[in-house]
Short mmCIF file of C-alpha atoms and ligand atoms in Angstrom, two decimals:
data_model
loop_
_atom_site.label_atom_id
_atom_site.label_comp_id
_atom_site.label_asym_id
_atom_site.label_seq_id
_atom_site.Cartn_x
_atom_site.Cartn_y
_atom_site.Cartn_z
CA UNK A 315 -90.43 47.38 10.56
CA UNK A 316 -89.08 51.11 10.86
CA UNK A 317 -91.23 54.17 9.94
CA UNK A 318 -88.60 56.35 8.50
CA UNK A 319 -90.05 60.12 8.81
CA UNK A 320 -88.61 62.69 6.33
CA UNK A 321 -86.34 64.45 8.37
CA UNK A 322 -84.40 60.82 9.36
CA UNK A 323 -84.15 60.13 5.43
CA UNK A 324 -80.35 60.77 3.88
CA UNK A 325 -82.55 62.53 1.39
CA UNK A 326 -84.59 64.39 3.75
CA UNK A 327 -87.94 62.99 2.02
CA UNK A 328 -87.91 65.59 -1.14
CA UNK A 329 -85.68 66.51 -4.26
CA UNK A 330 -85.23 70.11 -5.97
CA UNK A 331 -87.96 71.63 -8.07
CA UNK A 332 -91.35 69.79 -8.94
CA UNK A 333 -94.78 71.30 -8.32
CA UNK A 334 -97.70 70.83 -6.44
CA UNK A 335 -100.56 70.81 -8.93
CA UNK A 336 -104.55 69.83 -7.41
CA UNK A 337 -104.38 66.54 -6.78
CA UNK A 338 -108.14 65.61 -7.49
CA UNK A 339 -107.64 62.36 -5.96
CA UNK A 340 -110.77 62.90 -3.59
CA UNK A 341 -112.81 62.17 -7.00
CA UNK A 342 -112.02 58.22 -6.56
CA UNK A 343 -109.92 57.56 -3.16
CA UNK A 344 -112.34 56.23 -1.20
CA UNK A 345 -113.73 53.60 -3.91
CA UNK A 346 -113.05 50.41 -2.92
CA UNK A 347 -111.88 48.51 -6.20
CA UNK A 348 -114.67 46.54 -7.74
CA UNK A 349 -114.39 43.51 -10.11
CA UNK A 350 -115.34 44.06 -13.82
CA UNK A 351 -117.71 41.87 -15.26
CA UNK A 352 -115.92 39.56 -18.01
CA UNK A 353 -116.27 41.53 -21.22
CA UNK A 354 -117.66 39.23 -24.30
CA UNK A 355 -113.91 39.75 -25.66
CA UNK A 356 -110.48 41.25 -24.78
CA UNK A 357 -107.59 43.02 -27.07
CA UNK A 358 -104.72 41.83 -26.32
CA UNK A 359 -101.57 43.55 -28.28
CA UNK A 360 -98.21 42.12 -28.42
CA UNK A 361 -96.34 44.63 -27.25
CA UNK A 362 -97.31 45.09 -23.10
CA UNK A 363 -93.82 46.57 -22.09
CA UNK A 364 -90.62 48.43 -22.77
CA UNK A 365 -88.64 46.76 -25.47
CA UNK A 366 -89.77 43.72 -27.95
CA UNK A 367 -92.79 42.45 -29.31
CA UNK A 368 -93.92 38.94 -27.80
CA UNK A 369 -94.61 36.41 -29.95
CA UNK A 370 -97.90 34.86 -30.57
CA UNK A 371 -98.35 30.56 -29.91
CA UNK A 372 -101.75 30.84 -31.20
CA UNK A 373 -103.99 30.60 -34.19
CA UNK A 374 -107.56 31.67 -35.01
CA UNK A 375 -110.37 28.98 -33.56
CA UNK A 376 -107.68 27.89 -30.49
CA UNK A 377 -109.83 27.43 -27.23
CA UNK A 378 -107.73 29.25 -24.65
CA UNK A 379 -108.14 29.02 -20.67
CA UNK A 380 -107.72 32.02 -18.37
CA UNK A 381 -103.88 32.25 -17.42
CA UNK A 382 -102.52 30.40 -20.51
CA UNK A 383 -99.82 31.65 -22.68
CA UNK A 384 -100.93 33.18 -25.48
CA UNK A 385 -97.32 35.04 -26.57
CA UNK A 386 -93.72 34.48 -25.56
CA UNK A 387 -91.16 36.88 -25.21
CA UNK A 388 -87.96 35.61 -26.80
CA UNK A 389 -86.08 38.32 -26.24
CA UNK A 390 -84.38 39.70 -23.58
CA UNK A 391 -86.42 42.89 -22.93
CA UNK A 392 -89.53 41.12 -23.77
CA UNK A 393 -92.03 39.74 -21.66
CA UNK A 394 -94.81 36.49 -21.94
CA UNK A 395 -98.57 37.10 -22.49
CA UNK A 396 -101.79 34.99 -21.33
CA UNK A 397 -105.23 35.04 -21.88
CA UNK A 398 -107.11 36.51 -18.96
CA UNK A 399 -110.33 35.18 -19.60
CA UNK A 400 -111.56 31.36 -20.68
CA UNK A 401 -112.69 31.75 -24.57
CA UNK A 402 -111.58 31.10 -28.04
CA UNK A 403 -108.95 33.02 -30.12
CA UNK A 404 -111.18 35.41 -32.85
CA UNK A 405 -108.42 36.40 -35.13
CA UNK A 406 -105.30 38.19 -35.23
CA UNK A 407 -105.18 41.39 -35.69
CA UNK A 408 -103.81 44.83 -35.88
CA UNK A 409 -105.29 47.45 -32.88
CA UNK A 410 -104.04 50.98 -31.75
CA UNK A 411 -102.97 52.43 -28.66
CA UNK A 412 -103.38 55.70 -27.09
CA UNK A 413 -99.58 56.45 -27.87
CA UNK A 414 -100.36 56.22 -31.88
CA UNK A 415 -98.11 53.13 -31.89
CA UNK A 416 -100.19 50.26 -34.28
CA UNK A 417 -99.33 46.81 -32.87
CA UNK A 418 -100.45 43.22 -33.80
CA UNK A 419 -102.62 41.96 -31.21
CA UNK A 420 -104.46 38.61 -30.64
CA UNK A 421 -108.45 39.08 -30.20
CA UNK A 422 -110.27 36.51 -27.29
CA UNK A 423 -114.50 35.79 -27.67
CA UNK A 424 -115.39 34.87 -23.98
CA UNK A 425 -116.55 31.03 -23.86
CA UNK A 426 -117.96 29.21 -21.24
CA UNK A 427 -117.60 29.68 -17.40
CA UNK A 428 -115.43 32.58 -15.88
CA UNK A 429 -113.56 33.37 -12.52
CA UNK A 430 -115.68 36.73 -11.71
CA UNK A 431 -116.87 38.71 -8.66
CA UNK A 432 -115.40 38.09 -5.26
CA UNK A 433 -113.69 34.66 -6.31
CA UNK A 434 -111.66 36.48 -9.23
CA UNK A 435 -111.39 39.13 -6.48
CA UNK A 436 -109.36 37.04 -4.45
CA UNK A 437 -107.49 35.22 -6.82
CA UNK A 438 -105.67 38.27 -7.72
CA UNK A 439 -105.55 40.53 -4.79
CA UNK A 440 -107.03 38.20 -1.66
CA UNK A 441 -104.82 37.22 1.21
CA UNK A 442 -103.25 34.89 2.50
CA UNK A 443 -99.75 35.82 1.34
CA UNK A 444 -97.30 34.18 3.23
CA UNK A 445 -94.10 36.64 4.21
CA UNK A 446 -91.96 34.03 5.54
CA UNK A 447 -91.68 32.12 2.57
CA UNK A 448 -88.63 33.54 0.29
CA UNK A 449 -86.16 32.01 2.40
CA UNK A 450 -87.12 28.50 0.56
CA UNK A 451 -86.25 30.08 -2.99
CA UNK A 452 -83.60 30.69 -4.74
CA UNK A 453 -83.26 34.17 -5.78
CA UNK A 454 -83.22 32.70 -9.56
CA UNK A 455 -85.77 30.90 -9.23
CA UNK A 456 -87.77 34.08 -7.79
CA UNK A 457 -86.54 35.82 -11.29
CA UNK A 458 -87.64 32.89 -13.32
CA UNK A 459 -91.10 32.92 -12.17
CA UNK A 460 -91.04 36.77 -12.50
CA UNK A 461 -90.35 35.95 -15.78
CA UNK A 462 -92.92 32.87 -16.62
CA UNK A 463 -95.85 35.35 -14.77
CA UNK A 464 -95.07 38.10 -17.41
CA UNK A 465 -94.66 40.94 -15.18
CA UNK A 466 -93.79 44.56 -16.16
CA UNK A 467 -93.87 47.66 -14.13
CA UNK A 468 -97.39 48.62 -13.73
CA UNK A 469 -97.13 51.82 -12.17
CA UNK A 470 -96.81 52.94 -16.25
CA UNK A 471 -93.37 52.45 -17.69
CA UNK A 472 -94.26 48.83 -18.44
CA UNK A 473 -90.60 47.43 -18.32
CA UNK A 474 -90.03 44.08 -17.95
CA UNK A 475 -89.82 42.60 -14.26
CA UNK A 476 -87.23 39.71 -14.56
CA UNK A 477 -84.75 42.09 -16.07
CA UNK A 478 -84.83 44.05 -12.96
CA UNK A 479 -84.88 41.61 -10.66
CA UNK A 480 -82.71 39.08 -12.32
CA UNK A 481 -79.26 38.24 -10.12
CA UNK A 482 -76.79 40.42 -11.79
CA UNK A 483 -73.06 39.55 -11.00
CA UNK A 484 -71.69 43.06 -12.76
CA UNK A 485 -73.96 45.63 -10.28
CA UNK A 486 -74.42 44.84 -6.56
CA UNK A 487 -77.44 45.98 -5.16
CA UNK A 488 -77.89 47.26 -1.81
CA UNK A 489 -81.85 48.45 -1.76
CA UNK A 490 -85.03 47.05 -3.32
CA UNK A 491 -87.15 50.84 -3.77
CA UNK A 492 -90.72 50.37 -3.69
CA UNK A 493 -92.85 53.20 -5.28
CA UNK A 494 -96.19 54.09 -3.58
CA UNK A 495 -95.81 57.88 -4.53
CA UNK A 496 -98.42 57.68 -6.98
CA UNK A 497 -98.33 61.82 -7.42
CA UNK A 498 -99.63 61.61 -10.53
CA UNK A 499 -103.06 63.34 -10.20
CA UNK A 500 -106.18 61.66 -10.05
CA UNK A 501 -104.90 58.21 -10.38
CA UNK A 502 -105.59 56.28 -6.93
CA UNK A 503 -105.24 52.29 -8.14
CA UNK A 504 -102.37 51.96 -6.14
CA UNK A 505 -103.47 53.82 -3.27
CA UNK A 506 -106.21 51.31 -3.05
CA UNK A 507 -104.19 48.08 -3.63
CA UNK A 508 -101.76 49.69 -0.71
CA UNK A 509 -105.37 50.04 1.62
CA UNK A 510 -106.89 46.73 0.09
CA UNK A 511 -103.84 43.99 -0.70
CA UNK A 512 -100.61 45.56 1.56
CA UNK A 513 -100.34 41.76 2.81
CA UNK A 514 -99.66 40.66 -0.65
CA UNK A 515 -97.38 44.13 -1.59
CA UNK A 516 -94.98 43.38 1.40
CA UNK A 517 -94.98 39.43 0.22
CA UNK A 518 -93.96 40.61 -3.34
CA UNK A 519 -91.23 42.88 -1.63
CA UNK A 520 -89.44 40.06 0.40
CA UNK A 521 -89.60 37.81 -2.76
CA UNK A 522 -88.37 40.61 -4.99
CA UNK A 523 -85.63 41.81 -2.57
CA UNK A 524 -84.63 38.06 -2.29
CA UNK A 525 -84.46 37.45 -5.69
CA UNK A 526 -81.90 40.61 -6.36
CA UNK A 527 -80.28 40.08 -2.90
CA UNK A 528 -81.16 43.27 -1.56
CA UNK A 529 -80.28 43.63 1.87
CA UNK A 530 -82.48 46.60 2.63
CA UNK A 531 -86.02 47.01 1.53
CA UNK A 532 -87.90 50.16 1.24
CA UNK A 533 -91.32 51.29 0.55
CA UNK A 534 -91.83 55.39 -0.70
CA UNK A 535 -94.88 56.64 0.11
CA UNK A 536 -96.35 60.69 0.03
CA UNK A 537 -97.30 61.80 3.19
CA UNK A 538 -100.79 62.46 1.46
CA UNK A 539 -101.32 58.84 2.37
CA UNK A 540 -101.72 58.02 5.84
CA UNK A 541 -104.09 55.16 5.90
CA UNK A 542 -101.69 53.77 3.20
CA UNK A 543 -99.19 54.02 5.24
CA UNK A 544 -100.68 52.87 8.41
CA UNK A 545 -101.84 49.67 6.47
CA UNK A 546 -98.38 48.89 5.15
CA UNK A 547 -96.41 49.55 8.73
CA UNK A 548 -98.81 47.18 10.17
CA UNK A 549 -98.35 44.79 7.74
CA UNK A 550 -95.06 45.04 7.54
CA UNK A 551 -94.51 44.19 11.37
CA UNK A 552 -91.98 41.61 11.82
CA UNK A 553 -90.34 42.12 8.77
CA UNK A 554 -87.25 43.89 7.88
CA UNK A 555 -89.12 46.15 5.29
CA UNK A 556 -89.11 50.11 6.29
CA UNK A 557 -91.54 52.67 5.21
CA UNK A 558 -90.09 56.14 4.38
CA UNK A 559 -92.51 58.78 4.64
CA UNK A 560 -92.44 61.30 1.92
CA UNK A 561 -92.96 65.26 1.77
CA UNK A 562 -95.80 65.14 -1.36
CA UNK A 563 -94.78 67.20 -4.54
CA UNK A 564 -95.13 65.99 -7.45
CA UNK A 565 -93.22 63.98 -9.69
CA UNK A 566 -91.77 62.11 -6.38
CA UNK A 567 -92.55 58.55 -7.92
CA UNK A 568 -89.94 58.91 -10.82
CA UNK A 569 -87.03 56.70 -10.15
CA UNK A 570 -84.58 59.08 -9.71
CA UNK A 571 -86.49 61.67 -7.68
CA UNK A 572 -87.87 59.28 -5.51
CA UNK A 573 -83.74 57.51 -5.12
CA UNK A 574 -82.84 61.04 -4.39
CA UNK A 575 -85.59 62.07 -1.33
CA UNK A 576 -85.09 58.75 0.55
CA UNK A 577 -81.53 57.82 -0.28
CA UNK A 578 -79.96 61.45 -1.03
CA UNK A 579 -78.35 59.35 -3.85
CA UNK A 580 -78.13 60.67 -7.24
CA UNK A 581 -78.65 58.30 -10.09
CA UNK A 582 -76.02 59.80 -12.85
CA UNK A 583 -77.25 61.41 -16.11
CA UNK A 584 -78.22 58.37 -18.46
CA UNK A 585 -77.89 56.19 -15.74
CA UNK A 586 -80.38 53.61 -14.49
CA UNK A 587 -81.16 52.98 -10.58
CA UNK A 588 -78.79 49.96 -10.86
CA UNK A 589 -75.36 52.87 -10.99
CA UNK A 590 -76.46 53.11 -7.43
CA UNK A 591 -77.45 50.02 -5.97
CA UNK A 592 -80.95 50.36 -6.67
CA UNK A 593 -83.47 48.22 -8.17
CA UNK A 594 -87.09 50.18 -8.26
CA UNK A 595 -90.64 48.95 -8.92
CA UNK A 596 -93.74 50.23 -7.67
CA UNK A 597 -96.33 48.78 -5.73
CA UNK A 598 -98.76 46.97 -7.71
CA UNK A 599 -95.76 45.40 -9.02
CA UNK A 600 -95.11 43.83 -5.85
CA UNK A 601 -98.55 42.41 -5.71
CA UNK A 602 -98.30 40.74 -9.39
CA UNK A 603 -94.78 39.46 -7.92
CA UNK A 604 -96.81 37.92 -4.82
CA UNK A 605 -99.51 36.35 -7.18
CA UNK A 606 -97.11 35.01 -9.69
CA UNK A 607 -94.47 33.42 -7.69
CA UNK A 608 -96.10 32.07 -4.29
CA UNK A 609 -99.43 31.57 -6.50
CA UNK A 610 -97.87 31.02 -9.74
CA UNK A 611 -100.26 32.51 -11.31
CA UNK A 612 -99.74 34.92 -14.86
CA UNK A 613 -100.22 38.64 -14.96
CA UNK A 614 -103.73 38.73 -16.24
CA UNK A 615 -105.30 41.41 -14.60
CA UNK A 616 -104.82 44.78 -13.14
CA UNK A 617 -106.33 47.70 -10.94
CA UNK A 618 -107.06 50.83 -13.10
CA UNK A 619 -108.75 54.12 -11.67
CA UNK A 620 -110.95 55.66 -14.15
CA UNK A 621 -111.56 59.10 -13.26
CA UNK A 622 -112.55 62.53 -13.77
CA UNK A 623 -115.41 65.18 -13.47
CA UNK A 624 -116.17 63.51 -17.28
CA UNK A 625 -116.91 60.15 -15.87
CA UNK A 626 -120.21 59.94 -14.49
CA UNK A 627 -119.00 57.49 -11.19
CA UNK A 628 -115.03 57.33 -11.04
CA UNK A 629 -114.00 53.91 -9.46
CA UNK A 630 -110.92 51.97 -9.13
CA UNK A 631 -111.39 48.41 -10.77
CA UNK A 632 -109.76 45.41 -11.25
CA UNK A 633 -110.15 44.86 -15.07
CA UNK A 634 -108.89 42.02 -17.60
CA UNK A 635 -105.73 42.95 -19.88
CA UNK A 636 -107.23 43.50 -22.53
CA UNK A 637 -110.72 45.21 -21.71
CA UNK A 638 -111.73 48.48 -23.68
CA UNK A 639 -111.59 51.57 -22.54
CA UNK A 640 -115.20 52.15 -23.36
CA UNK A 641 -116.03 48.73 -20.90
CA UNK A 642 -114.61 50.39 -18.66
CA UNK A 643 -115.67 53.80 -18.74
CA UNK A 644 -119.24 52.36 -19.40
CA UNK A 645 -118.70 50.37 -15.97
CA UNK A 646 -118.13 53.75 -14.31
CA UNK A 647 -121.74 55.23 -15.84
CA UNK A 648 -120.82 56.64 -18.83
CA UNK A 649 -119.32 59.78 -19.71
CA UNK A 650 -120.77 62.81 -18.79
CA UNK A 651 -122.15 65.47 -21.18
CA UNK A 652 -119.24 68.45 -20.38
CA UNK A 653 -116.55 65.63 -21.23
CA UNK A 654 -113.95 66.75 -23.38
CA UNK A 655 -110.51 65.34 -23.34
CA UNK A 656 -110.21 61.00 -22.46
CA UNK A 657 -106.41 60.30 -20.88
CA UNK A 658 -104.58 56.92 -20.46
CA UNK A 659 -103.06 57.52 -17.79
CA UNK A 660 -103.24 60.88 -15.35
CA UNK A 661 -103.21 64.41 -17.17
CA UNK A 662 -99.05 65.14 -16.06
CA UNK A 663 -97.69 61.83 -18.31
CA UNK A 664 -100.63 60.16 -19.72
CA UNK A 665 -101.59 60.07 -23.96
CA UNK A 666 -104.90 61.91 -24.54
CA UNK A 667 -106.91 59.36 -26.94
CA UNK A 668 -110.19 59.16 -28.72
CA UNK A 669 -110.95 55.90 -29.81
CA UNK A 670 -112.59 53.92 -26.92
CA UNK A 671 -112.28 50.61 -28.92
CA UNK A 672 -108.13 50.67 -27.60
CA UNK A 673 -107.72 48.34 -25.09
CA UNK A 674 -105.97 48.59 -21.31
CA UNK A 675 -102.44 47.10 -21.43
CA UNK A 676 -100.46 46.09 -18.73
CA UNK A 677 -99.03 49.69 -18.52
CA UNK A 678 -102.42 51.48 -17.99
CA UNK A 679 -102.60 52.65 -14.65
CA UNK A 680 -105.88 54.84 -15.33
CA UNK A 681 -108.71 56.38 -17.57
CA UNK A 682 -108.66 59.87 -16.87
CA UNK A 683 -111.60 62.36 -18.28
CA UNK A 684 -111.55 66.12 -18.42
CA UNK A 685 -114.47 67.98 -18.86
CA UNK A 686 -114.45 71.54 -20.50
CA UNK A 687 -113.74 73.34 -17.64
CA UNK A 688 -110.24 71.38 -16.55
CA UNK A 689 -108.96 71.74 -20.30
CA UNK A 690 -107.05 74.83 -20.63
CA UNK A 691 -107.87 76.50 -23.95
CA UNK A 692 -105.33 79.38 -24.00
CA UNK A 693 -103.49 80.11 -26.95
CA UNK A 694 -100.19 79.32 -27.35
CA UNK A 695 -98.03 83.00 -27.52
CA UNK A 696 -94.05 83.61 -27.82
CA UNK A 697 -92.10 82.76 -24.38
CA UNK A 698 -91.13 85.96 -22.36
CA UNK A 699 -87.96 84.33 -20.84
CA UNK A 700 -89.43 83.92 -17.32
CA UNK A 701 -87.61 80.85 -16.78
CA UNK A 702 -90.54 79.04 -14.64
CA UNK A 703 -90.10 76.01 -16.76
CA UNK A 704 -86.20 75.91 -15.64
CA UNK A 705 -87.30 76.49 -11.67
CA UNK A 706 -89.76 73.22 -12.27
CA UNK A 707 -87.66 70.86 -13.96
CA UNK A 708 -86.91 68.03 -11.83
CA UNK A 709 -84.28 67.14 -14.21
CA UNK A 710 -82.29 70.89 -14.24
CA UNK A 711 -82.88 70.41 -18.11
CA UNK A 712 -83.79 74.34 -19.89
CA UNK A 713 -86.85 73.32 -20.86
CA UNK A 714 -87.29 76.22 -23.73
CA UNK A 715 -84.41 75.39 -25.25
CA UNK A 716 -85.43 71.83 -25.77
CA UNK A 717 -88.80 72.73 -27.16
CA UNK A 718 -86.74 74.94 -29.67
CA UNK A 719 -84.64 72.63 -30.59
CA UNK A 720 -87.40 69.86 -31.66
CA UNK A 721 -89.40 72.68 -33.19
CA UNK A 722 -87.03 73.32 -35.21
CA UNK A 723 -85.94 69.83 -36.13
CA UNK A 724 -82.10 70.82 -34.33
CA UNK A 725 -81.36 67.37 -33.24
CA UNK A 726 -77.44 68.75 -32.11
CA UNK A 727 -79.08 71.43 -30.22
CA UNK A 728 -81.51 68.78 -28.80
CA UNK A 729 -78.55 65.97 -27.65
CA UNK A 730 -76.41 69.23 -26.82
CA UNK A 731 -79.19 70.27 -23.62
CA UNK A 732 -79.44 66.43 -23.01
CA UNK A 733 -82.90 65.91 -24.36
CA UNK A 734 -82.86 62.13 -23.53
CA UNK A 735 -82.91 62.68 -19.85
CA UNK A 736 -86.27 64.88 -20.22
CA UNK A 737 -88.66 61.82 -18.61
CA UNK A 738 -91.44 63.82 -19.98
CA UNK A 739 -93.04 64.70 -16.85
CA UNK A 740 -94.89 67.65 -17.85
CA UNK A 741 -94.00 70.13 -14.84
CA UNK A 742 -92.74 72.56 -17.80
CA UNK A 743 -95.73 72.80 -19.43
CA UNK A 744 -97.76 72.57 -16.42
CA UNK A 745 -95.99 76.52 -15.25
CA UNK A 746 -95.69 78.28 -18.48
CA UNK A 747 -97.58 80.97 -18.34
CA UNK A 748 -96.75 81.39 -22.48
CA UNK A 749 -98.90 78.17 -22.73
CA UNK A 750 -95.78 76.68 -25.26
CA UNK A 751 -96.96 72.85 -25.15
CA UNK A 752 -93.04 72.50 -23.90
CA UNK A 753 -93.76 68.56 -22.89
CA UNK A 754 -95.20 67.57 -25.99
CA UNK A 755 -92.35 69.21 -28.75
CA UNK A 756 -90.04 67.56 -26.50
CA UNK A 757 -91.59 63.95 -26.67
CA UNK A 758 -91.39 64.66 -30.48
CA UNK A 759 -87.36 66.34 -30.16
CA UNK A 760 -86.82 62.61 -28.40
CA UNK A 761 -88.51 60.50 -30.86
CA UNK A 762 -86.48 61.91 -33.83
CA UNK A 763 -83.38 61.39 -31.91
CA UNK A 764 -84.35 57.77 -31.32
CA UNK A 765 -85.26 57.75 -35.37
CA UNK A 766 -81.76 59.17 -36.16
CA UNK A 767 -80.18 56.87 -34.40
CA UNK A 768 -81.86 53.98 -36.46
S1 SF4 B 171 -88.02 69.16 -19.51
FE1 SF4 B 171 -88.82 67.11 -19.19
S2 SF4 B 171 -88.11 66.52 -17.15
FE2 SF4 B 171 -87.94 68.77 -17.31
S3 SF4 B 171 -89.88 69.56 -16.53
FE3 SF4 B 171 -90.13 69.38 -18.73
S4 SF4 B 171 -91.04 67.37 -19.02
FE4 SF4 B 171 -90.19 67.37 -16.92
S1 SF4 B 172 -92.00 78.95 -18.83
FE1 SF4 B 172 -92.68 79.31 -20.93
S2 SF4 B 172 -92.50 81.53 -21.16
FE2 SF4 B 172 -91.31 81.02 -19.35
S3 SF4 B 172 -89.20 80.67 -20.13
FE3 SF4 B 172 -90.20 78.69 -20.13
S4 SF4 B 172 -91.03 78.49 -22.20
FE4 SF4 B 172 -90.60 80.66 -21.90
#
């Protein structure tokens, strides 16, 4: 194990522009994740990752058992889907998430006796996790479980597992990148699973890294994080897994920023991690990776943070797919009376939603709640050509001329400034003093090019 301190990084720990917005994190870092009661029934849509649909093997009236499949994904960006809980299929359905996106979903009534408290506790996150154990696989066999578990990313971009860890003859890969940034304000799930589980993130790491041949293995985390780290490097004793210590700024957990600070590698402009030898997943992915292959066990649960001055008691909690986000803001005490604006997800990238009734997906890293106070209410007026939003973007995209461009419906303007590579990270808006919502007309610029395209 090697403690690799900024300076000693290729990448000297940091990438150009960013921001350092108030973290907040001090709200729920110290709250040691507790185990949600089984709801009477879970939501679970289709759709749980990047890509396609999965489909569903079950009808109204089946009695299901916690960890069964429920959905398969036939195609190749498409993952599998089980029931977390024991209970009987309701109906079929249609439900909503916090994206706007309306997606067929199977409902589960709760039935008979659950894994809950400490036991389910353990299941999921408790140790033993055996690191010397991936020599005995094959690395397809690693991807095949991957795939059988239904893993996506869960640090928010949901995509599916196995196709990043699959063995891929065309693209060699030198470096299995762990994420354990998590600069996203607020959000501190994975902060806890790095203080609470490490044993079973650096057993996911050696199986992933075996499974795509990766020769070196490293794990990203801020420097905001030192018990995380010190829990990982001890953890991680004896193996061959290094821990790069990061300078914090915020959005070091994208792929490409975080490739860039510890590798000084630059991923090329619609290019994926793969261009440079790089497979990336973050750290709770590890832990799912753990659970399904040395456990074989499905992904069926997560660890959330639900957060905020609007939530009476934030917590992190490890939740069924497929609770509601009022279950589990009711879990947390409620909201409070000055809350105004409910997030999936941390207020830089996350979907501000009102119906509580939408369930957590595989992708839902967090609930977080504003209250009054923390939502700007400025008025948008015209842009005064500072150019703060250029100085911020991560991406060396202009910013204004993007949000022009989809305002205006000027889709060759749009692909002419390279709109697709935008990640949507909200550092422009975040800076602009002109209070343009810059982040949001570019999510829509980026959604009609994907329409025209159709
Ligand atoms: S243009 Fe996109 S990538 Fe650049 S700062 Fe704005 S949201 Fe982030
Ligand atoms: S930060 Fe706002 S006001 Fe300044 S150039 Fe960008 S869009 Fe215009």
């Amino acid at each position: 194990m090697e403690l690799l301190q900024s300076k000693d990084l290729p990448g000297k720990g940091s990438f150009s522009h960013g921001i350092h917005p108030p973290d907040n994190k001090s709200l729920s870092r110290d709250a040691a994740i507790e185990v949600v009661p089984t709801p009477k029934r879970v939501v679970l849509p289709l759709l749980q990752n990047i890509g396609v649909p999965s489909k569903s093997i079950v009808q109204p009236k089946k009695q299901v058992v916690a960890g069964e499949a429920i959905g398969v994904g036939e195609a190749f960006i498409s993952t599998n889907l089980h029931s977390p809980i024991n209970g009987v299929v309701e109906n079929t359905g249609v439900c909503t998430l916090p994206n706007g996106r309306h997606l067929p979903a199977i409902y589960i009534k709760a039935e008979g006796e659950q894994l809950s408290g400490q036991a389910l506790y353990e299941d999921v996150l408790g140790g033993p996790w055996p690191k010397d154990c991936p020599a005995i696989y094959y690395p397809s066999t690693i991807s095949k479980a991957i795939h059988e578990a239904g893993i996506v990313g869960l640090g928010g971009a949901a995509f599916p597992t196995h196709v990043k860890v699959r063995p891929d003859d065309t693209k060699m890969i030198d470096t299995l990148m762990i994420n354990g940034c998590e600069c996203e304000p607020y959000l501190t799930n994975d902060y806890r699973v790095m203080l609470e589980a490490p044993g079973a993130i650096i057993a996911g790491a050696l199986h992933g890294a075996r499974a795509v041949s990766a020769r070196e293995i490293i794990i990203g985390v801020e420097d905001n994080k030192p018990a995380a780290i010190e829990r990982l490097k001890k953890e991680a004793e004896g193996t061959v897994i290094k821990i790069a210590v990061l300078k914090t700024k915020y959005p070091q957990g994208s792929e490409k920023q975080l490739i860039k600070a510890v590798l000084g590698l630059e991923v090329p402009l619609g290019g994926l991690p793969s261009d440079v030898g790089v497979a990336m997943s973050n750290v709770g992915t590890m832990a799912a990776i753990a659970r399904g292959v040395i456990r074989e066990k499905p992904l069926t649960h997560r660890v959330i943070t639900v957060t905020g001055r609007g939530v009476s008691n934030p917590k992190n909690l490890l939740v069924p797919i497929g609770l509601s986000m009022q279950d589990a803001i009711d879990y947390c005490g409620g909201l409070t009376k000055d809350a105004a604006r409910i997030i999936a997800g941390g207020p830089m990238m996350g979907f501000a939603f009102s119906n509580l009734s939408m369930p957590v997906t595989k992708g839902t890293s967090g609930i977080t709640v504003l209250t009054h106070d923390d939502v700007r209410k400025e008025n948008e007026t015209s842009c005064v050509r500072c150019g703060r939003c250029v100085d911020v973007c991560p991406m060396q995209l202009v910013p204004t001329k993007l949000a022009m461009a989809s305002r205006h419906g000027n889709l060759s303007l749009a692909h002419q400034y390279n709109i697709m590579a935008c990640f949507e990270c909200g550092c422009c808006t975040y800076v602009c003093p002109a209070h343009i919502k810059l982040v949001q007309l570019i999510r829509m610029g980026k959604a009609m090019v994907v329409a025209s395209r159709k």
